[in-house]
mmCIF file of C-alpha atoms in Angstrom:
data_model
loop_
_atom_site.group_PDB
_atom_site.id
_atom_site.type_symbol
_atom_site.label_atom_id
_atom_site.label_comp_id
_atom_site.label_asym_id
_atom_site.label_seq_id
_atom_site.Cartn_x
_atom_site.Cartn_y
_atom_site.Cartn_z
ATOM 1 C CA PRO A 13 -37.555 -15.074 -31.512
ATOM 2 C CA GLY A 14 -40.115 -17.559 -32.729
ATOM 3 C CA ALA A 15 -37.947 -20.656 -31.963
ATOM 4 C CA PRO A 16 -39.971 -23.848 -31.413
ATOM 5 C CA ARG A 17 -39.931 -25.106 -27.859
ATOM 6 C CA THR A 18 -38.733 -28.631 -28.529
ATOM 7 C CA ALA A 19 -35.191 -30.017 -28.194
ATOM 8 C CA GLU A 20 -35.464 -31.552 -31.667
ATOM 9 C CA ALA A 21 -36.734 -28.602 -33.652
ATOM 10 C CA ALA A 22 -35.008 -25.639 -31.785
ATOM 11 C CA PRO A 23 -31.439 -26.287 -32.930
ATOM 12 C CA ALA A 24 -32.370 -26.573 -36.547
ATOM 13 C CA HIS A 25 -34.363 -23.328 -36.346
ATOM 14 C CA VAL A 26 -31.401 -21.567 -34.716
ATOM 15 C CA ARG A 27 -28.917 -22.788 -37.267
ATOM 16 C CA ALA A 28 -31.091 -21.760 -40.213
ATOM 17 C CA ARG A 29 -31.743 -18.294 -38.732
ATOM 18 C CA ALA A 30 -28.086 -17.704 -37.886
ATOM 19 C CA ALA A 31 -27.118 -18.246 -41.542
ATOM 20 C CA ASP A 32 -29.974 -16.207 -43.031
ATOM 21 C CA TRP A 33 -28.793 -12.742 -44.007
ATOM 22 C CA ALA A 34 -32.373 -11.594 -44.377
ATOM 23 C CA GLN A 35 -32.903 -11.976 -40.614
ATOM 24 C CA ILE A 36 -32.322 -8.822 -38.589
ATOM 25 C CA ARG A 37 -32.495 -10.863 -35.380
ATOM 26 C CA PRO A 38 -30.406 -14.024 -36.096
ATOM 27 C CA GLU A 39 -29.677 -14.500 -32.410
ATOM 28 C CA TRP A 40 -29.894 -12.622 -29.112
ATOM 29 C CA ALA A 41 -26.130 -12.669 -28.420
ATOM 30 C CA LEU A 42 -25.600 -11.575 -24.791
ATOM 31 C CA ALA A 43 -29.020 -10.013 -24.217
ATOM 32 C CA GLY A 44 -29.916 -10.552 -20.598
ATOM 33 C CA CYS A 45 -26.393 -10.639 -19.237
ATOM 34 C CA GLY A 46 -26.113 -9.195 -15.757
ATOM 35 C CA ALA A 47 -23.604 -11.018 -13.578
ATOM 36 C CA MET A 48 -20.307 -12.863 -13.332
ATOM 37 C CA VAL A 49 -19.491 -15.806 -10.991
ATOM 38 C CA VAL A 50 -15.805 -16.206 -10.184
ATOM 39 C CA GLY A 51 -15.170 -19.538 -8.515
ATOM 40 C CA SER A 52 -15.464 -23.282 -8.787
ATOM 41 C CA ARG A 53 -17.982 -24.640 -11.287
ATOM 42 C CA GLU A 54 -19.483 -26.590 -8.452
ATOM 43 C CA LEU A 55 -21.089 -23.267 -7.363
ATOM 44 C CA THR A 56 -23.371 -23.198 -10.378
ATOM 45 C CA ARG A 57 -23.470 -26.857 -11.481
ATOM 46 C CA GLY A 58 -27.067 -28.000 -12.198
ATOM 47 C CA ARG A 59 -28.423 -24.415 -11.887
ATOM 48 C CA ASN A 60 -30.274 -22.787 -14.736
ATOM 49 C CA LEU A 61 -28.768 -19.297 -14.953
ATOM 50 C CA GLY A 62 -30.786 -18.351 -17.988
ATOM 51 C CA ARG A 63 -27.814 -17.375 -20.076
ATOM 52 C CA ARG A 64 -27.422 -14.275 -17.908
ATOM 53 C CA VAL A 65 -24.166 -15.020 -16.142
ATOM 54 C CA PHE A 66 -20.538 -15.056 -17.252
ATOM 55 C CA LEU A 67 -18.669 -17.874 -15.548
ATOM 56 C CA HIS A 68 -14.966 -17.741 -14.715
ATOM 57 C CA SER A 69 -13.232 -20.738 -12.962
ATOM 58 C CA TYR A 70 -11.157 -19.808 -9.985
ATOM 59 C CA ASP A 71 -9.772 -21.580 -6.954
ATOM 60 C CA GLN A 72 -8.515 -19.177 -4.273
ATOM 61 C CA ALA A 73 -6.486 -21.900 -2.577
ATOM 62 C CA LEU A 74 -4.284 -22.043 -5.661
ATOM 63 C CA ASP A 75 -3.709 -18.305 -5.652
ATOM 64 C CA PRO A 76 -1.744 -17.424 -2.518
ATOM 65 C CA ASP A 77 -0.444 -14.093 -3.857
ATOM 66 C CA ASP A 78 -3.759 -12.905 -5.355
ATOM 67 C CA ALA A 79 -2.219 -12.663 -8.823
ATOM 68 C CA ALA A 80 -4.787 -14.736 -10.633
ATOM 69 C CA LEU A 81 -7.715 -12.972 -8.901
ATOM 70 C CA ALA A 82 -6.172 -9.542 -9.832
ATOM 71 C CA VAL A 83 -6.036 -10.661 -13.488
ATOM 72 C CA ILE A 84 -9.668 -11.798 -13.395
ATOM 73 C CA LEU A 85 -11.087 -8.745 -11.612
ATOM 74 C CA THR A 86 -9.148 -6.223 -13.821
ATOM 75 C CA GLY A 87 -9.564 -8.165 -17.038
ATOM 76 C CA PRO A 88 -12.641 -10.334 -17.617
ATOM 77 C CA LEU A 89 -14.689 -8.609 -14.980
ATOM 78 C CA VAL A 90 -13.991 -5.115 -16.346
ATOM 79 C CA VAL A 91 -14.651 -6.288 -19.925
ATOM 80 C CA GLY A 92 -17.863 -7.941 -18.747
ATOM 81 C CA GLN A 93 -18.856 -4.721 -17.142
ATOM 82 C CA TRP A 94 -18.289 -2.870 -20.454
ATOM 83 C CA ILE A 95 -20.520 -5.404 -22.209
ATOM 84 C CA MET A 96 -23.276 -5.267 -19.583
ATOM 85 C CA MET A 97 -23.266 -1.443 -19.526
ATOM 86 C CA GLN A 98 -23.453 -1.358 -23.344
ATOM 87 C CA TYR A 99 -26.666 -3.470 -23.058
ATOM 88 C CA TYR A 100 -27.749 -1.300 -20.172
ATOM 89 C CA GLY A 101 -27.304 2.004 -21.976
ATOM 90 C CA SER A 102 -28.881 0.776 -25.252
ATOM 91 C CA THR A 103 -31.943 -0.295 -23.304
ATOM 92 C CA VAL A 104 -32.570 2.572 -20.930
ATOM 93 C CA ALA A 105 -31.470 5.403 -23.318
ATOM 94 C CA PRO A 106 -31.588 3.971 -26.887
ATOM 95 C CA ASP A 107 -31.679 7.394 -28.544
ATOM 96 C CA VAL A 108 -28.474 8.433 -26.790
ATOM 97 C CA PHE A 109 -26.522 5.197 -26.367
ATOM 98 C CA GLY A 110 -28.134 2.849 -28.878
ATOM 99 C CA SER A 111 -27.706 2.669 -32.666
ATOM 100 C CA GLY A 112 -31.264 2.560 -33.950
ATOM 101 C CA SER A 113 -32.802 -0.081 -36.182
ATOM 102 C CA LYS A 114 -30.530 -2.445 -38.190
ATOM 103 C CA THR A 115 -32.840 -2.078 -41.073
ATOM 104 C CA LEU A 116 -31.717 1.586 -41.605
ATOM 105 C CA HIS A 117 -28.025 1.124 -40.900
ATOM 106 C CA ASN A 118 -25.393 2.404 -43.256
ATOM 107 C CA VAL A 119 -21.814 1.356 -42.498
ATOM 108 C CA THR A 120 -19.689 4.416 -42.599
ATOM 109 C CA ALA A 121 -15.848 4.499 -43.287
ATOM 110 C CA GLY A 122 -15.584 1.098 -41.761
ATOM 111 C CA ILE A 123 -15.716 2.570 -38.192
ATOM 112 C CA GLY A 124 -19.387 2.564 -37.361
ATOM 113 C CA VAL A 125 -22.924 3.064 -38.634
ATOM 114 C CA ARG A 126 -25.279 5.909 -39.293
ATOM 115 C CA VAL A 127 -29.063 5.626 -39.466
ATOM 116 C CA GLY A 128 -30.205 6.398 -42.956
ATOM 117 C CA PRO A 129 -28.145 8.665 -45.303
ATOM 118 C CA GLY A 130 -26.866 11.141 -42.735
ATOM 119 C CA GLY A 131 -26.406 12.051 -39.065
ATOM 120 C CA ASP A 132 -23.878 11.114 -36.482
ATOM 121 C CA ILE A 133 -22.012 7.853 -36.083
ATOM 122 C CA ARG A 134 -24.109 5.822 -33.711
ATOM 123 C CA THR A 135 -22.755 3.974 -30.679
ATOM 124 C CA GLY A 136 -24.125 1.081 -28.747
ATOM 125 C CA LEU A 137 -26.412 -1.737 -29.879
ATOM 126 C CA PRO A 138 -29.249 -1.823 -32.379
ATOM 127 C CA GLU A 139 -32.743 -1.974 -31.049
ATOM 128 C CA GLN A 140 -33.148 -5.544 -32.323
ATOM 129 C CA SER A 141 -30.452 -6.584 -29.851
ATOM 130 C CA VAL A 142 -32.348 -5.416 -26.820
ATOM 131 C CA ARG A 143 -36.031 -5.517 -27.679
ATOM 132 C CA HIS A 144 -38.572 -7.434 -29.709
ATOM 133 C CA GLY A 145 -41.204 -5.003 -30.784
ATOM 134 C CA ALA A 146 -42.517 -3.328 -27.654
ATOM 135 C CA ARG A 147 -41.140 -6.044 -25.424
ATOM 136 C CA ILE A 148 -37.717 -5.486 -23.853
ATOM 137 C CA GLN A 149 -35.529 -8.510 -24.363
ATOM 138 C CA HIS A 150 -32.713 -7.196 -22.119
ATOM 139 C CA GLN A 151 -33.437 -6.378 -18.505
ATOM 140 C CA PRO A 152 -31.087 -3.453 -17.738
ATOM 141 C CA LEU A 153 -28.982 -4.172 -14.638
ATOM 142 C CA ARG A 154 -25.771 -2.930 -13.201
ATOM 143 C CA PRO A 155 -23.527 -5.975 -12.996
ATOM 144 C CA LEU A 156 -23.109 -8.245 -9.996
ATOM 145 C CA ALA A 157 -19.817 -10.025 -9.372
ATOM 146 C CA VAL A 158 -19.941 -13.067 -7.106
ATOM 147 C CA VAL A 159 -16.432 -13.955 -6.054
ATOM 148 C CA ASP A 160 -15.880 -17.276 -4.140
ATOM 149 C CA ALA A 161 -12.874 -16.015 -2.196
ATOM 150 C CA PRO A 162 -12.386 -14.401 1.257
ATOM 151 C CA VAL A 163 -13.337 -10.747 1.626
ATOM 152 C CA GLU A 164 -9.776 -9.883 2.729
ATOM 153 C CA LYS A 165 -8.345 -11.307 -0.502
ATOM 154 C CA VAL A 166 -10.839 -9.493 -2.709
ATOM 155 C CA GLU A 167 -10.321 -6.255 -0.770
ATOM 156 C CA ARG A 168 -6.558 -6.437 -1.359
ATOM 157 C CA VAL A 169 -7.026 -6.626 -5.057
ATOM 158 C CA ILE A 170 -9.619 -3.809 -5.087
ATOM 159 C CA SER A 171 -7.432 -1.495 -2.977
ATOM 160 C CA ARG A 172 -4.541 -1.886 -5.480
ATOM 161 C CA GLN A 173 -6.573 -1.231 -8.576
ATOM 162 C CA THR A 174 -8.005 2.310 -8.904
ATOM 163 C CA GLN A 175 -10.209 1.593 -11.813
ATOM 164 C CA LEU A 176 -11.801 -1.417 -10.121
ATOM 165 C CA ASP A 177 -12.272 0.553 -6.875
ATOM 166 C CA ARG A 178 -14.048 3.343 -8.762
ATOM 167 C CA LEU A 179 -16.403 0.852 -10.444
ATOM 168 C CA VAL A 180 -17.315 -0.708 -7.108
ATOM 169 C CA ARG A 181 -17.599 2.528 -5.105
ATOM 170 C CA GLY A 182 -19.712 4.088 -7.888
ATOM 171 C CA ARG A 183 -22.073 1.053 -7.797
ATOM 172 C CA TRP A 184 -21.324 0.367 -11.473
ATOM 173 C CA VAL A 185 -20.484 -3.100 -10.173
ATOM 174 C CA SER A 186 -21.849 -4.808 -7.070
ATOM 175 C CA ILE A 187 -19.375 -7.272 -5.659
ATOM 176 C CA VAL A 188 -19.918 -9.986 -3.057
ATOM 177 C CA ALA A 189 -17.373 -12.372 -1.459
ATOM 178 C CA ARG A 190 -17.179 -14.734 1.505
ATOM 179 C CA ASP A 191 -16.371 -13.713 5.048
ATOM 180 C CA GLY A 192 -13.011 -15.307 5.913
ATOM 181 C CA THR A 193 -14.223 -16.570 9.229
ATOM 182 C CA ASP A 194 -17.635 -18.154 8.662
ATOM 183 C CA GLY A 195 -17.937 -18.180 4.901
ATOM 184 C CA GLN A 196 -21.030 -16.010 4.916
ATOM 185 C CA TRP A 197 -21.568 -13.827 1.772
ATOM 186 C CA CYS A 198 -20.801 -10.182 2.176
ATOM 187 C CA GLU A 199 -21.211 -7.159 -0.085
ATOM 188 C CA ARG A 200 -18.830 -4.297 -0.466
ATOM 189 C CA ILE A 201 -20.657 -0.996 -0.096
ATOM 190 C CA GLU A 202 -19.821 2.571 -1.051
ATOM 191 C CA ASP A 203 -17.687 3.386 1.980
ATOM 192 C CA GLY A 204 -15.283 0.435 1.282
ATOM 193 C CA THR A 205 -16.694 -1.759 4.123
ATOM 194 C CA TRP A 206 -18.209 -5.231 3.714
ATOM 195 C CA GLN A 207 -21.753 -5.927 5.015
ATOM 196 C CA PRO A 208 -23.171 -9.509 5.493
ATOM 197 C CA ILE A 209 -26.035 -10.449 3.276
ATOM 198 C CA ALA A 210 -29.054 -11.898 5.132
ATOM 199 C CA ALA A 211 -28.775 -15.695 5.131
ATOM 200 C CA LYS A 212 -32.350 -16.075 3.987
ATOM 201 C CA ALA A 213 -31.632 -13.942 0.903
ATOM 202 C CA GLY A 214 -28.710 -16.022 -0.264
ATOM 203 C CA ILE A 215 -26.769 -14.122 -2.977
ATOM 204 C CA LYS A 216 -28.524 -10.813 -3.212
ATOM 205 C CA GLU A 217 -30.817 -10.259 -6.117
ATOM 206 C CA MET A 218 -29.271 -8.092 -8.785
ATOM 207 C CA THR A 219 -30.557 -4.557 -8.679
ATOM 208 C CA THR A 220 -30.728 -1.841 -11.338
#
């Protein structure tokens, strides 16, 4: 917050703020995160993703047995989903899933924080991580995973991983991949089938 909008002044401002213990908003961390792209960096090269997307390099041609893709979709993607849902919950229901204001935090037993001198251990993120005054800094979204691999390959991995299948079926993660025939982007829907995304829409806009 308050950073100057010039390439010369902004880095110095950020460095000073990050080292200032008096600041309750030293940086925004992962606020705004909402998607993961799994594929070649050529997919996103030159595009301004606004710090909102986790990037994971992957080349499906080098992964004939799906082993690398399985590791990515059950490891980094699941962890990314945890992170994004922590921001989601702390934004849409801060009293339940957030942890209140940093200015009132008391570290308790080395395991968490309480707000003020008593009450329950609070979970989630402080309000300074997701908002700036009345303005919401984090747009709450359920994550989108864009996987540059054939639908059949992605489906094999999902069908073998119960946790991943539940996340996708429950719409806690939206996942898109390419049709193995024409390369068109398709989205996996609740019934386990894949539906083409309209060509004019490109990669579907992330939805809440």
